[in-house]
Coordinates of C-alpha atoms in Angstrom, one line a residue:
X1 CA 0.0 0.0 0.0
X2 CA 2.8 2.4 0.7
X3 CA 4.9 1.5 -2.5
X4 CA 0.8 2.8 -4.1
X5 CA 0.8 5.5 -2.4
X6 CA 4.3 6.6 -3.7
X7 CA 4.1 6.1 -7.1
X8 CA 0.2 7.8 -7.0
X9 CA 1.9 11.0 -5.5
X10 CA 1.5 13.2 -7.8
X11 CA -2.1 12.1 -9.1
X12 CA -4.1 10.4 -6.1
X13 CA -7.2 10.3 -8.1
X14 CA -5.6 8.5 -10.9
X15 CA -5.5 5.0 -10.9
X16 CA -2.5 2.9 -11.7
X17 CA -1.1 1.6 -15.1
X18 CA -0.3 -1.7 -15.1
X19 CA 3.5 -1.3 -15.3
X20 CA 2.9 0.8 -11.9
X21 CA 1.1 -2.0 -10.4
X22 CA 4.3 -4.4 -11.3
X23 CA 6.6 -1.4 -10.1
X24 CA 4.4 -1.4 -6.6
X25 CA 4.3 -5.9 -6.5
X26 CA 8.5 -5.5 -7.5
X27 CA 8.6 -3.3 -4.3
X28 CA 6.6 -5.4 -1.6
X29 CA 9.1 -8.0 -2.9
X30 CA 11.6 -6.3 -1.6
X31 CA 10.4 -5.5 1.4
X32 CA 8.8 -9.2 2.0
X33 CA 12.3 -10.3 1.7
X34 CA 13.7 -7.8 3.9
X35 CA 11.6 -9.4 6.6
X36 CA 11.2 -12.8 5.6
X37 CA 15.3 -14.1 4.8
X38 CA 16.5 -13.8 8.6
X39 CA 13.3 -15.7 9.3
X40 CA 13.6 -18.4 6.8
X41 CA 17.5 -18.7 7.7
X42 CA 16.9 -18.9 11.4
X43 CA 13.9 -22.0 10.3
X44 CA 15.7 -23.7 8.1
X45 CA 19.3 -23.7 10.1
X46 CA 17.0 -25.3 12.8
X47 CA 15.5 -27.6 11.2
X48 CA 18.6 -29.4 9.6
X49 CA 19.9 -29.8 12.8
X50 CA 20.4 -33.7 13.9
X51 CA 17.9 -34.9 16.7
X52 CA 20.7 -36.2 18.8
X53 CA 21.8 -33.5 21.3
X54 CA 25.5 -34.3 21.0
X55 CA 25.5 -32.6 17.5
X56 CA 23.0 -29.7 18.1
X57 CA 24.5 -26.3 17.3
X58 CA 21.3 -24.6 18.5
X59 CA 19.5 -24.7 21.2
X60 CA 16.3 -22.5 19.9
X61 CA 15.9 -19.9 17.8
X62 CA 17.5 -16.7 19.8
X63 CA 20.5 -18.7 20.3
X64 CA 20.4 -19.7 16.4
X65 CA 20.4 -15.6 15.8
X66 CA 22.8 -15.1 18.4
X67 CA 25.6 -17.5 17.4
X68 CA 24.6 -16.1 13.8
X69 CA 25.5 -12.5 14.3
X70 CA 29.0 -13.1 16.8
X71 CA 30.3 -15.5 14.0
X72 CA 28.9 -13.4 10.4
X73 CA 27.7 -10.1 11.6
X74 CA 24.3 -8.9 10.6
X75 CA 24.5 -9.8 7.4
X76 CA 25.1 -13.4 8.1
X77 CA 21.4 -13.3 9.1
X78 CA 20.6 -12.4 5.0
X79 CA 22.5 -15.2 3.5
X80 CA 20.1 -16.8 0.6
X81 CA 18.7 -12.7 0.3
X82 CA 19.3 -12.6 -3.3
X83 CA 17.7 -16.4 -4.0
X84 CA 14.8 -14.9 -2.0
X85 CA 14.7 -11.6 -3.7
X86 CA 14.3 -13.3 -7.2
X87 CA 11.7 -15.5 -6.0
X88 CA 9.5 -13.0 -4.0
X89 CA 10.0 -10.2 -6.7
X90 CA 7.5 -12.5 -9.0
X91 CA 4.7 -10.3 -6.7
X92 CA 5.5 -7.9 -9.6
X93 CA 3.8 -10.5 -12.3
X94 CA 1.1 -11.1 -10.3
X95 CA 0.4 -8.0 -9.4
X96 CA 0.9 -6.5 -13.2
X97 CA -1.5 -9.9 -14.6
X98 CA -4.1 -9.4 -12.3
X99 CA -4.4 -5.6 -12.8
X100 CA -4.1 -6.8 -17.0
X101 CA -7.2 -9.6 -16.4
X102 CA -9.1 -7.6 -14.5
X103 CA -9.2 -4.5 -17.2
X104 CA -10.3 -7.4 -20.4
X105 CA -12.8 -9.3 -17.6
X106 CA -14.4 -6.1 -17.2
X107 CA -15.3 -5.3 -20.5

């Protein structure tokens, strides 16, 4: 909604081309991943841990982020970000197509 609001700035009252609404689906990609990668990286670093405690790295999830950030810094928390960004910036085509099929479903 905010990427919307952005791009409308200038002309509130007119409604988006369809190239805007990709523009606006390309930018809650971005900002999905900018949320979602620590998250998924924290998930799936737990879940390939072994079952037997001997081998365990982690012992939950605030430990997983705390071991992440002493040994990689911040950033080691947005490893996989550009997989993730090409995946989640696909909002743009779906954002773009369903703007395109509703304008010919409404004829």
């Amino acid at each position: 909604m905010e990427c919307r609001r952005r791009i409308q700035a200038r002309h509130p009252d007119v409604p988006l081309s369809i190239p805007e609404h990709a523009l606006a689906g390309f930018g809650a990609g971005v900002v999905s991943t900018l949320v979602v990668t620590p998250i998924e990286q924290i998930k799936a670093r737990l879940q390939v841990q072994y079952h037997d405690k001997s081998s365990q790295v982690y012992r939950g999830p605030i430990d997983c982020v705390r071991k992440l950030v002493r040994n990689n810094g911040v950033l080691g928390l947005y490893k996989g970000a550009a997989g993730t960004l090409a995946f989640r910036s696909f909002i743009s085509v779906y954002f773009g197509s369903y703007e395109l099929y509703k304008k010919y479903m409404s004829r």
